[in-house]
CSV table of C-alpha atoms in Angstrom, one decimal:
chain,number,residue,atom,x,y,z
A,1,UNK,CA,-91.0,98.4,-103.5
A,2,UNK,CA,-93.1,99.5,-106.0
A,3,UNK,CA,-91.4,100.8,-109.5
A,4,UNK,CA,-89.4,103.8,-108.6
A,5,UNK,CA,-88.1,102.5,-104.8
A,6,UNK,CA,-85.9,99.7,-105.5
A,7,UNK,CA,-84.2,99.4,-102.5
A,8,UNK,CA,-87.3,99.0,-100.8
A,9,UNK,CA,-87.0,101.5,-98.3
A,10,UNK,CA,-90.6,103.4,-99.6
A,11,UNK,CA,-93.0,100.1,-100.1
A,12,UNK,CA,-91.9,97.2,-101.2
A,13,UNK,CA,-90.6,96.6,-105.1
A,14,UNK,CA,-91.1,93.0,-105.8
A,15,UNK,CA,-88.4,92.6,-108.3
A,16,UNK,CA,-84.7,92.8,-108.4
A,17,UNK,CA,-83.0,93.8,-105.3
A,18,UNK,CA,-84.0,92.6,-101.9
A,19,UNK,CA,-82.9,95.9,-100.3
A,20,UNK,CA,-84.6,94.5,-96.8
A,21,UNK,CA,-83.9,98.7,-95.5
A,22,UNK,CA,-87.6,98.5,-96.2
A,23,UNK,CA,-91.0,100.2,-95.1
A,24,UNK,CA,-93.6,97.9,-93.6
A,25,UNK,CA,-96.5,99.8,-93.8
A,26,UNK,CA,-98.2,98.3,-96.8
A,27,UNK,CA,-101.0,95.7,-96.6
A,28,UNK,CA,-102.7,92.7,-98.4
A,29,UNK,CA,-106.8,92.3,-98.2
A,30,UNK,CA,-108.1,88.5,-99.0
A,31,UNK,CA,-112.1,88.1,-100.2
A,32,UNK,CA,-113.3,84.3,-99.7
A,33,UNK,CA,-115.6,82.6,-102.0
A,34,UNK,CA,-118.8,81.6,-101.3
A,35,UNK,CA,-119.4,77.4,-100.8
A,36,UNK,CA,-123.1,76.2,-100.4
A,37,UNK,CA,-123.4,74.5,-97.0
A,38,UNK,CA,-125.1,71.8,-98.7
A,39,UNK,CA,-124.7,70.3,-101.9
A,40,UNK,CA,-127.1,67.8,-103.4
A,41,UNK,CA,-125.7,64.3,-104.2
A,42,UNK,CA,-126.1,62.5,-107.6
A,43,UNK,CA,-127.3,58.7,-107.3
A,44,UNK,CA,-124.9,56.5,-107.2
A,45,UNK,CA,-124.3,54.6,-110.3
A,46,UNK,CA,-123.3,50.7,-110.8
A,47,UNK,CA,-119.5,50.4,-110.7
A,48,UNK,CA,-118.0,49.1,-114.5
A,49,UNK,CA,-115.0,47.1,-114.3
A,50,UNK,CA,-112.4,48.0,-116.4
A,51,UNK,CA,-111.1,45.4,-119.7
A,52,UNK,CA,-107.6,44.4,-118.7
A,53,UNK,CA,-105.1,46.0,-120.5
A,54,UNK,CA,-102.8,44.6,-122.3
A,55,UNK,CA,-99.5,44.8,-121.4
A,56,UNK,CA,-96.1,45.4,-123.7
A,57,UNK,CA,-93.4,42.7,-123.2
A,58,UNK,CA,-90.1,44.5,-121.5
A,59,UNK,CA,-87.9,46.0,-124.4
A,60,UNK,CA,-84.1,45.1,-124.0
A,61,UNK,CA,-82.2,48.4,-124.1
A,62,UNK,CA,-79.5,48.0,-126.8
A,63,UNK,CA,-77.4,51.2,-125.5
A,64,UNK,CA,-75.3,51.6,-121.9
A,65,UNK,CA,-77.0,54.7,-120.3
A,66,UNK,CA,-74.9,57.7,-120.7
A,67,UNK,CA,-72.8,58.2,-116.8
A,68,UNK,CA,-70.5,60.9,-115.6
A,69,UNK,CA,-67.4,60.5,-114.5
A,70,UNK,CA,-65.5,62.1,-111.7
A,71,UNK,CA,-62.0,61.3,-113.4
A,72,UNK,CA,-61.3,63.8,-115.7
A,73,UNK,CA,-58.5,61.7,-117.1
A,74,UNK,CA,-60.9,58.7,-118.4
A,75,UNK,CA,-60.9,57.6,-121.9
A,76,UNK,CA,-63.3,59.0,-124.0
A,77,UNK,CA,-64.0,56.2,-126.0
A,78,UNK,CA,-65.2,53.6,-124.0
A,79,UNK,CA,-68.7,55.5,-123.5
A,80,UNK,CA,-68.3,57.8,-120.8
A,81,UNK,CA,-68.3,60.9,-120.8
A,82,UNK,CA,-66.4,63.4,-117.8
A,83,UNK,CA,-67.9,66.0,-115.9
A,84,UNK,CA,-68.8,69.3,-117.8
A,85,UNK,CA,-66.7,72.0,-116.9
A,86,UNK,CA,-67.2,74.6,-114.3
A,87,UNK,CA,-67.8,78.0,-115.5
A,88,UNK,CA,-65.5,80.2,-116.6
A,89,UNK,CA,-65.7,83.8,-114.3
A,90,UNK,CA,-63.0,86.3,-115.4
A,91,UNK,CA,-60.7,88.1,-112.3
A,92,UNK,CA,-62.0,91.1,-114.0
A,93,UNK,CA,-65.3,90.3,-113.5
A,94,UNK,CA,-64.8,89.0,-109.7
A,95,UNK,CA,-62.9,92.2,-109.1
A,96,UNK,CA,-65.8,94.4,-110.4
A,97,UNK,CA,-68.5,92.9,-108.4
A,98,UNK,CA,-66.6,92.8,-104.8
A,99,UNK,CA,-66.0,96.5,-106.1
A,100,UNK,CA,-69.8,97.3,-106.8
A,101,UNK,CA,-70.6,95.6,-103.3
A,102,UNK,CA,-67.8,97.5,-101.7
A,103,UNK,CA,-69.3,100.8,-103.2
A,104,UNK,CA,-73.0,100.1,-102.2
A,105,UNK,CA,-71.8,99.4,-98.7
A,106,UNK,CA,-70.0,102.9,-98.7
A,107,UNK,CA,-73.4,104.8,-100.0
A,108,UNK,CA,-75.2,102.6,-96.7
A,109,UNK,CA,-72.2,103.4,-94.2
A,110,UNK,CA,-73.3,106.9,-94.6
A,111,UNK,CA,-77.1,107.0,-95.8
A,112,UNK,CA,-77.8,105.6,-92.1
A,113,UNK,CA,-76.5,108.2,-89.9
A,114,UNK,CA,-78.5,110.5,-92.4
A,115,UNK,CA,-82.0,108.5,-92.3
A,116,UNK,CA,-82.3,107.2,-88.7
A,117,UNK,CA,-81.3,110.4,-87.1
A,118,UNK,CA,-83.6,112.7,-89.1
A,119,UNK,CA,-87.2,111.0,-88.8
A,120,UNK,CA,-88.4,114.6,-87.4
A,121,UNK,CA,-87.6,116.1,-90.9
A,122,UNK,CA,-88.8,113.6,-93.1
A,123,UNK,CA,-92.5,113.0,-91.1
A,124,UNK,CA,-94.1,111.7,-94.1
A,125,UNK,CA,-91.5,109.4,-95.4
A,126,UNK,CA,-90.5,107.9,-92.2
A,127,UNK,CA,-91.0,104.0,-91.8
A,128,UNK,CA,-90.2,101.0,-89.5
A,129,UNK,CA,-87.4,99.2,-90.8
A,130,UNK,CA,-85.4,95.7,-90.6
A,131,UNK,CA,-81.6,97.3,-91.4
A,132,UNK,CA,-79.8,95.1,-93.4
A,133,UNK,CA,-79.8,94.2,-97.2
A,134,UNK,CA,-79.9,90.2,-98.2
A,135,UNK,CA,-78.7,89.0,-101.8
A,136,UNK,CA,-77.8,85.4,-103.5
A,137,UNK,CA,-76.4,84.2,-107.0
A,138,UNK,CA,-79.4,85.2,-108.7
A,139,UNK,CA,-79.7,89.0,-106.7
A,140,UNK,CA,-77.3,90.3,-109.7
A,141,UNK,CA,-77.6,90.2,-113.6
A,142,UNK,CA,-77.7,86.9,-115.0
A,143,UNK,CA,-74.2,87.0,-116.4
A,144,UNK,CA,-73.0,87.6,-112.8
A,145,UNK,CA,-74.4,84.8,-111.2
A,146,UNK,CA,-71.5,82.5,-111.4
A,147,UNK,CA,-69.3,85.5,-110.3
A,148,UNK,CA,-71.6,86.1,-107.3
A,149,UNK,CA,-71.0,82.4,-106.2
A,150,UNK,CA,-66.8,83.0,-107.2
A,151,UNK,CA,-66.8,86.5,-106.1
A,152,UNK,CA,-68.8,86.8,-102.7
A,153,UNK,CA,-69.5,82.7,-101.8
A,154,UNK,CA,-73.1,83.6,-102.4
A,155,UNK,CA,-75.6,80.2,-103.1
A,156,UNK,CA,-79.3,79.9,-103.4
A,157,UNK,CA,-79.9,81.1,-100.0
A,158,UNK,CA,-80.2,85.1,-98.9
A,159,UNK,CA,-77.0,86.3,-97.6
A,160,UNK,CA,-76.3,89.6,-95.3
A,161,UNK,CA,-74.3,91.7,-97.6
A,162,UNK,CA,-74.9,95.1,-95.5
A,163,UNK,CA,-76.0,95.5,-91.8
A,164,UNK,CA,-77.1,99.5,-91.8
A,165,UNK,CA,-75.3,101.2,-88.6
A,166,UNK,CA,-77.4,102.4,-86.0
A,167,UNK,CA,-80.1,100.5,-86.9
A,168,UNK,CA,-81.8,97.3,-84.8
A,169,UNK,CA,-79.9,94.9,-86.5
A,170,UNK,CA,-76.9,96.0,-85.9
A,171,UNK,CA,-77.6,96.4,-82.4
A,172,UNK,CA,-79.0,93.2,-82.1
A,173,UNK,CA,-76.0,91.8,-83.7
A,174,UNK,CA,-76.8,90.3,-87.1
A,175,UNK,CA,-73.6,90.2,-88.8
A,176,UNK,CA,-72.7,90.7,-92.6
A,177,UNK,CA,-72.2,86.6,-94.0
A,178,UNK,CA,-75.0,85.8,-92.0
A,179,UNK,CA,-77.4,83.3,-94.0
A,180,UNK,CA,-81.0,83.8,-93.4
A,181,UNK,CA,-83.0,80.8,-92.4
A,182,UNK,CA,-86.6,81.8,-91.0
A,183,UNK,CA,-88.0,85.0,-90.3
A,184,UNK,CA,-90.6,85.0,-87.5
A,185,UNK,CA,-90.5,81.3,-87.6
A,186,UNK,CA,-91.4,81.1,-91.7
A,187,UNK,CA,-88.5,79.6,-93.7
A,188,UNK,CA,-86.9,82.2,-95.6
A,189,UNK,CA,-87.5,81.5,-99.5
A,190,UNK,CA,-84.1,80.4,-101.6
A,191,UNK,CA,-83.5,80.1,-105.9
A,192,UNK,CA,-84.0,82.4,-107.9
A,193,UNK,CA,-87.1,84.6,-107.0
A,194,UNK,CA,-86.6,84.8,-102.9
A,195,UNK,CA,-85.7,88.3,-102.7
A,196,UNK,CA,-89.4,88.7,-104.7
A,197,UNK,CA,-90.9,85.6,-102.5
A,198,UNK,CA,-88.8,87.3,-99.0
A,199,UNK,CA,-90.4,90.6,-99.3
A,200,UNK,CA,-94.1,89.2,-99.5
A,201,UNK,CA,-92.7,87.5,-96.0
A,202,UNK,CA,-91.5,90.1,-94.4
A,203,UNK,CA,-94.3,92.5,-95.3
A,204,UNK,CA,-96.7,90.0,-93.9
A,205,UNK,CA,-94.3,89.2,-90.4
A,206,UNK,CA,-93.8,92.8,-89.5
A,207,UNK,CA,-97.6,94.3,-89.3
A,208,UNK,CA,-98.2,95.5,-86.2
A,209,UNK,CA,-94.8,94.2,-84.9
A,210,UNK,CA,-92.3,96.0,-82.8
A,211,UNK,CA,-89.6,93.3,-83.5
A,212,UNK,CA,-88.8,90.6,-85.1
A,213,UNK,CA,-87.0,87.0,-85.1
A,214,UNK,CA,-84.5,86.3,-87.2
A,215,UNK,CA,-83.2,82.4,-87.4
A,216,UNK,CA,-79.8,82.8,-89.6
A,217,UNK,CA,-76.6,80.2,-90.3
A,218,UNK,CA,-73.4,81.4,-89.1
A,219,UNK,CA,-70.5,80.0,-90.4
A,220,UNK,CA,-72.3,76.7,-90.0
A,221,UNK,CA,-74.1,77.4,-86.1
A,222,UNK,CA,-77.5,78.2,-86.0
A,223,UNK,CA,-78.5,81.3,-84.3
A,224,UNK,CA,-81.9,83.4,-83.2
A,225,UNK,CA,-81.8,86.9,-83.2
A,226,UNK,CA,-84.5,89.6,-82.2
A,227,UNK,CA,-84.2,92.3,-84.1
A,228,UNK,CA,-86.0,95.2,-83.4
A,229,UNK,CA,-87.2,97.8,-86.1
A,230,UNK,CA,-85.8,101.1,-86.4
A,231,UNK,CA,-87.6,104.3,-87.2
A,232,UNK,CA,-85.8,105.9,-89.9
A,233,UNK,CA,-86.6,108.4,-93.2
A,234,UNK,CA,-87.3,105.4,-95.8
A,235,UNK,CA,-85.3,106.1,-98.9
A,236,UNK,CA,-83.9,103.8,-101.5
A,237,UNK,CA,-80.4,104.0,-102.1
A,238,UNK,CA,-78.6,103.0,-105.5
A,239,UNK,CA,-75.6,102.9,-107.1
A,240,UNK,CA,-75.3,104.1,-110.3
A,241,UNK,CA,-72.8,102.2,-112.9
A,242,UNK,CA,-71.8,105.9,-114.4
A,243,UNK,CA,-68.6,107.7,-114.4
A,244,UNK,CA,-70.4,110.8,-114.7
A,245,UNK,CA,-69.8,112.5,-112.0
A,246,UNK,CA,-73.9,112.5,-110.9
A,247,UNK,CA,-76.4,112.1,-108.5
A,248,UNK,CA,-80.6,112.1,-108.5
A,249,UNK,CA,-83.3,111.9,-106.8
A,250,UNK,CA,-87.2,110.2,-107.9
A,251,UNK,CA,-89.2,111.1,-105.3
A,252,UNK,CA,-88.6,108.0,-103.9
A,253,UNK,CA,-84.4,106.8,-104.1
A,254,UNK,CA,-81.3,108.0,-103.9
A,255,UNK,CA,-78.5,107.1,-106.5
A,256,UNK,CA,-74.9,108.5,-106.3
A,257,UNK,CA,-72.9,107.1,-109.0
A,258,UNK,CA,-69.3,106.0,-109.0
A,259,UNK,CA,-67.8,108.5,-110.8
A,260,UNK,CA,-68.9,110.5,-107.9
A,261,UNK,CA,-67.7,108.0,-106.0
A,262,UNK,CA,-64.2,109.2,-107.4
A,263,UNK,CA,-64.8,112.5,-107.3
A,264,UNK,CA,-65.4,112.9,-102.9
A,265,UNK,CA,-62.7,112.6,-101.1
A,266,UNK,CA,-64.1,111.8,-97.4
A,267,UNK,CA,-67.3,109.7,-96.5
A,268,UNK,CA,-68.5,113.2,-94.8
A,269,UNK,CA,-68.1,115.1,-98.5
A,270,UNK,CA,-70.1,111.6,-100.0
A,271,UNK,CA,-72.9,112.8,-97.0
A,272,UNK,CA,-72.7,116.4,-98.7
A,273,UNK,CA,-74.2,114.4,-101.4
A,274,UNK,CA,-76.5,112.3,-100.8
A,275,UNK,CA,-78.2,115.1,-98.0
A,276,UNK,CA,-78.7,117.1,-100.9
A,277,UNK,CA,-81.0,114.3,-102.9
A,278,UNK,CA,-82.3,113.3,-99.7
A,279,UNK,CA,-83.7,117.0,-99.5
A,280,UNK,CA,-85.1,117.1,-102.8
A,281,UNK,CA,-86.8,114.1,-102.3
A,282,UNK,CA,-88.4,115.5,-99.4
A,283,UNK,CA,-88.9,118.6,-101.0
A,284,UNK,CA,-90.5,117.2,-104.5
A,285,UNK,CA,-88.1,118.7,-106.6
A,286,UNK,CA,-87.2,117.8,-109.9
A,287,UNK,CA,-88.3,116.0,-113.1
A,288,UNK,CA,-89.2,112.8,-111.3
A,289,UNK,CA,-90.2,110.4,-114.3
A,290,UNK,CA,-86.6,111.5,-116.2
A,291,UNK,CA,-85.0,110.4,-113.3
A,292,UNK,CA,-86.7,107.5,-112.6
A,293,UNK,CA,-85.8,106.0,-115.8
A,294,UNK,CA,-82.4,106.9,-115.7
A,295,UNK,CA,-81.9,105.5,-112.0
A,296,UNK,CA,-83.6,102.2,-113.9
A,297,UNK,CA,-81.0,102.9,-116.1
A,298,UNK,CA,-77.6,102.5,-113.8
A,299,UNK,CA,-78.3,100.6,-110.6
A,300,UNK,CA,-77.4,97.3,-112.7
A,301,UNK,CA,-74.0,96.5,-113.1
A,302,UNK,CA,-72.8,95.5,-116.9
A,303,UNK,CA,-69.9,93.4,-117.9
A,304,UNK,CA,-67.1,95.1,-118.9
A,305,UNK,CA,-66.6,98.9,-118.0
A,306,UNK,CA,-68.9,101.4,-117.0
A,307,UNK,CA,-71.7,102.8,-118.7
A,308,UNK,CA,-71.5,106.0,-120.4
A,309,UNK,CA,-73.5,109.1,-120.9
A,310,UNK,CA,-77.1,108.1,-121.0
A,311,UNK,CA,-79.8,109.1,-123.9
A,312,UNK,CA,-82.3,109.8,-121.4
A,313,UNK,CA,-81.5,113.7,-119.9
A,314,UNK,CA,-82.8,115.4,-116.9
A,315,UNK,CA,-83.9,119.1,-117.0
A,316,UNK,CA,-82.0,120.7,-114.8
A,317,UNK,CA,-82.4,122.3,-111.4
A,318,UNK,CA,-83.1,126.1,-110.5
A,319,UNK,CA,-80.6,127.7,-108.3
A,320,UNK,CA,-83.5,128.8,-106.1
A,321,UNK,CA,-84.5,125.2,-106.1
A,322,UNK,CA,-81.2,124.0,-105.0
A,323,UNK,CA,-80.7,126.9,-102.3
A,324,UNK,CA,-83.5,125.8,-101.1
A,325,UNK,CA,-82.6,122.0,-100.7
A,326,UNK,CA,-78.8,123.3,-99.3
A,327,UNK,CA,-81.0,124.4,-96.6
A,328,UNK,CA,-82.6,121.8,-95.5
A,329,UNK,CA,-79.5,119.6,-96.3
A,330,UNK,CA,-77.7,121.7,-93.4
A,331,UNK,CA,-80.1,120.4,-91.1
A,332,UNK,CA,-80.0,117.5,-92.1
A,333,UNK,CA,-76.1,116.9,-91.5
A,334,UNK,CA,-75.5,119.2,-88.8
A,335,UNK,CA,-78.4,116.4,-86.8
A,336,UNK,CA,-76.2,113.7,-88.0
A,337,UNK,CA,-73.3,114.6,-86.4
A,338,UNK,CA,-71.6,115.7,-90.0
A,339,UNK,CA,-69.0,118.7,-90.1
A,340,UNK,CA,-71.3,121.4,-92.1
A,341,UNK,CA,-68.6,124.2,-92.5
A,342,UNK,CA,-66.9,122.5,-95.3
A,343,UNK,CA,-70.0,122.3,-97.4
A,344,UNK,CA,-69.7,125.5,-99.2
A,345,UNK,CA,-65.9,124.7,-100.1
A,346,UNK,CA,-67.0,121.0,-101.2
A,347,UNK,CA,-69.1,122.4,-103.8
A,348,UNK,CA,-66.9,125.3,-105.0
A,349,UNK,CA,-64.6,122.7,-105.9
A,350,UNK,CA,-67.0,121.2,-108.2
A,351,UNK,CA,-68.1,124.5,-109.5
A,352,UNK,CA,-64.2,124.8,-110.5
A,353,UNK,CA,-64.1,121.3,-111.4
A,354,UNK,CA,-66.8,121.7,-113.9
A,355,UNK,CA,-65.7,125.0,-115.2
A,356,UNK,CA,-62.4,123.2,-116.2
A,357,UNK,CA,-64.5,121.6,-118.6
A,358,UNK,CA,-66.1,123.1,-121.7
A,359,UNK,CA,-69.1,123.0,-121.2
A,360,UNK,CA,-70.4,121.1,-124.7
A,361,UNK,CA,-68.1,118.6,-123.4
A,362,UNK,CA,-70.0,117.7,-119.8
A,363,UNK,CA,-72.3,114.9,-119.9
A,364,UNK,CA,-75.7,115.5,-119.9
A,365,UNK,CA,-76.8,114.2,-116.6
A,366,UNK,CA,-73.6,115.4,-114.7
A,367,UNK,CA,-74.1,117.6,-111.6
A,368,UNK,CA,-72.6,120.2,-113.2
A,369,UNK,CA,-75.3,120.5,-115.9
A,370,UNK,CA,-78.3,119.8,-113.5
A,371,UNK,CA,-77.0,121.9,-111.0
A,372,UNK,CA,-75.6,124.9,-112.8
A,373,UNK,CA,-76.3,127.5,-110.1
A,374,UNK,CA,-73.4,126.9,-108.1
A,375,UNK,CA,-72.8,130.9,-107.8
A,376,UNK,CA,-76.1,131.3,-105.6
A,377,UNK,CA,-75.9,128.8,-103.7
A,378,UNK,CA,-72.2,129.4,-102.7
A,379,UNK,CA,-73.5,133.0,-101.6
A,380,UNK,CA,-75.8,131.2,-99.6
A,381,UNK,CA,-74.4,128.5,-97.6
A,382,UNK,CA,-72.0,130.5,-95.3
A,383,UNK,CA,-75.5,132.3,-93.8
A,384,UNK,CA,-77.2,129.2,-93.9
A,385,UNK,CA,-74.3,127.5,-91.8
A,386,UNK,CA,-73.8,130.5,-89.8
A,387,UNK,CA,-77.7,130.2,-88.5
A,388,UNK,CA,-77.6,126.9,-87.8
A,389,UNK,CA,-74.6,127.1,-85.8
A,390,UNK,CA,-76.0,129.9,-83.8
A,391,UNK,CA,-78.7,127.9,-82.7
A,392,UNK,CA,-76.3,125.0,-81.6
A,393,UNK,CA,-74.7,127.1,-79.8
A,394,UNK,CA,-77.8,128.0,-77.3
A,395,UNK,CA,-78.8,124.4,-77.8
A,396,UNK,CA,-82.2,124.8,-79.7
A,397,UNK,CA,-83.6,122.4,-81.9
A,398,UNK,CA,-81.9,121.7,-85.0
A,399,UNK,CA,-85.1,122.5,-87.2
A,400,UNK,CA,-85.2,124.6,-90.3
């Protein structure tokens, strides 16, 4: 996870979210000092005995020692005080976290059909990984970390929040809830730096390993699961807290934000989507650092609503650039069993969606302003679409 993969799918990023979708490639080299095998030994020296030290007569404690109380009801005058109060977590706050955890598990529902069943198009990006995100009280912003325990019955210890279909945890059963106790037979780190502490773990228990063991607490009964890892094209994935209707690729993740969210009507249109920044990811497209930042930007969520418009702007995308990532985002969906005959209508209606808009009125970093040749690429989807299902249809390889 290094600074722009954040979900940990690319590397591993020490810091923030314990996306555990991760690649398991990267390595640690130790150097060993240098001890003498023999050390000379200093004569020995008379021992001195010590002068006694005095010591202080016992002080009588003139005050009662300040105790807690369980009763709430208890006078306060007689010296003791009641238990401080539990924090306060607003039902609008509780309601916007299960949301943003609701959302992220949408963008994985559909991200894993995409990544595990197109390793052959992403050769160079494709990694070994576990399948399943982990988070605790301290995985959010710190003003969400008594909402986390309120909201989702998170503690110290790394939860399951997300099991990624089709991958080798799902298959060998780890279940979302799941609390994770020992990975390879290492306890799993808890507080608030084990997602940083877990991924130093995990990098170190998966070298070289086909599988691995997974000792969680379910619903208070312990359980050991083998896991095996799963071969899959290793890409961050982020929500972004926008209602812009955006999404953007760094080379290294994926982020879809929830005003997009809104905007797709089906979990096949949200794969439209997310193909497409798969495919300029693979294709190195785009003004990477821009939208780096800007993913640093979103993928926390804030207190109250949404964030707005950002300062930082992307430069926007060349229709040929875009034709050429429609292309490959084809293949990409017709291999994962998505419908590809309603992608040219999908993205006429935001064409006509944006154009109901003037145009000094769009946000900066909307699709509509990074993406503004919709007219070339609608004139060529339907021959893209037409190719590929021609060579369905006399059951050739799904390659561009």
């Amino acid at each position: 996870m290094n600074r722009r993969n954040q979900s940990g799918l690319q590397g591993v990023r020490l810091a923030g979210n314990l996306t555990l979708i991760l690649s398991l490639a990267a390595g640690f080299a130790g150097c060993a000092a240098r001890v003498p095998l023999y050390t000379p030994v200093p004569p020995a020296r008379p021992a001195i005995t010590p002068a006694p030290v005095p010591v202080p007569p016992p002080q009588v404690q003139k005050e009662e020692p300040v105790t807690y109380s369980v009763d709430l009801g208890a006078p306060r005058d007689d010296g003791i005080r009641p238990l401080p109060d539990a924090p306060v977590v607003s039902q609008q706050d509780i309601d916007r976290l299960r949301g943003w955890v609701a959302d992220h598990n949408r963008l994985y529902d559909v991200a894993g059909k995409l990544m595990i069943r197109n390793v052959e198009l992403c050769p160079n990006n494709a990694r070994r990984i576990l399948g399943f995100t982990a988070k605790n009280r301290f995985s959010y912003t710190s003003q969400f970390a008594d909402t986390a325990a309120a909201a989702l019955g998170l503690d110290d210890r790394l939860q399951v929040i997300q099991v990624l279909p089709g991958s080798g945890a799902q298959s060998a059963g780890l279940q979302r809830g799941d609390i994770l106790l020992e990975f390879n037979g290492q306890p799993v780190p808890s507080g608030p730096q084990a997602e940083r502490e877990a991924s130093v773990l995990i990098i170190s228990e998966t070298r070289g390993k086909q599988q691995v063991r997974l000792g969680v607490d379910r619903q208070g009964q312990a359980a050991a699961l083998d896991v095996p890892l799963t071969e899959a094209c290793a890409f961050g994935i982020e929500l972004g807290d926008s209602e812009e209707i955006g999404s953007y690729a760094d080379g290294y993740r994926v982020m879809v934000t929830r005003g997009m969210l809104a905007f797709v009507s089906s979990e096949t249109e949200l794969a439209y989507v997310m193909a497409g920044e798969f495919a300029r990811n693979l294709l190195a497209a785009g003004d990477r650092n821009a939208a780096a930042s800007l993913i640093d930007q979103y993928r926390f969520l804030k207190t109250g609503t949404a964030a707005s418009a950002a300062p930082i702007q992307i430069k926007p995308y060349a229709a040929a650039v875009d034709v050429q990532a429609d292309r490959l985002a084809l293949y990409m969906l017709a291999r994962s069993g998505y419908d590809i005959r309603a992608y040219g209508p999908f993205w006429e209606r935001m064409a006509q969606a944006a154009s109901a808009v003037p145009a000094a009125q769009l946000p900066v970093n909307s699709y509509a302003v990074l993406h503004p040749g919709f007219r070339e690429r609608l004139q060529a989807i339907p021959r893209m679409v037409s190719t590929i299902e021609q060579k369905r249809a006399r059951n050739e390889p799904l390659l561009p």
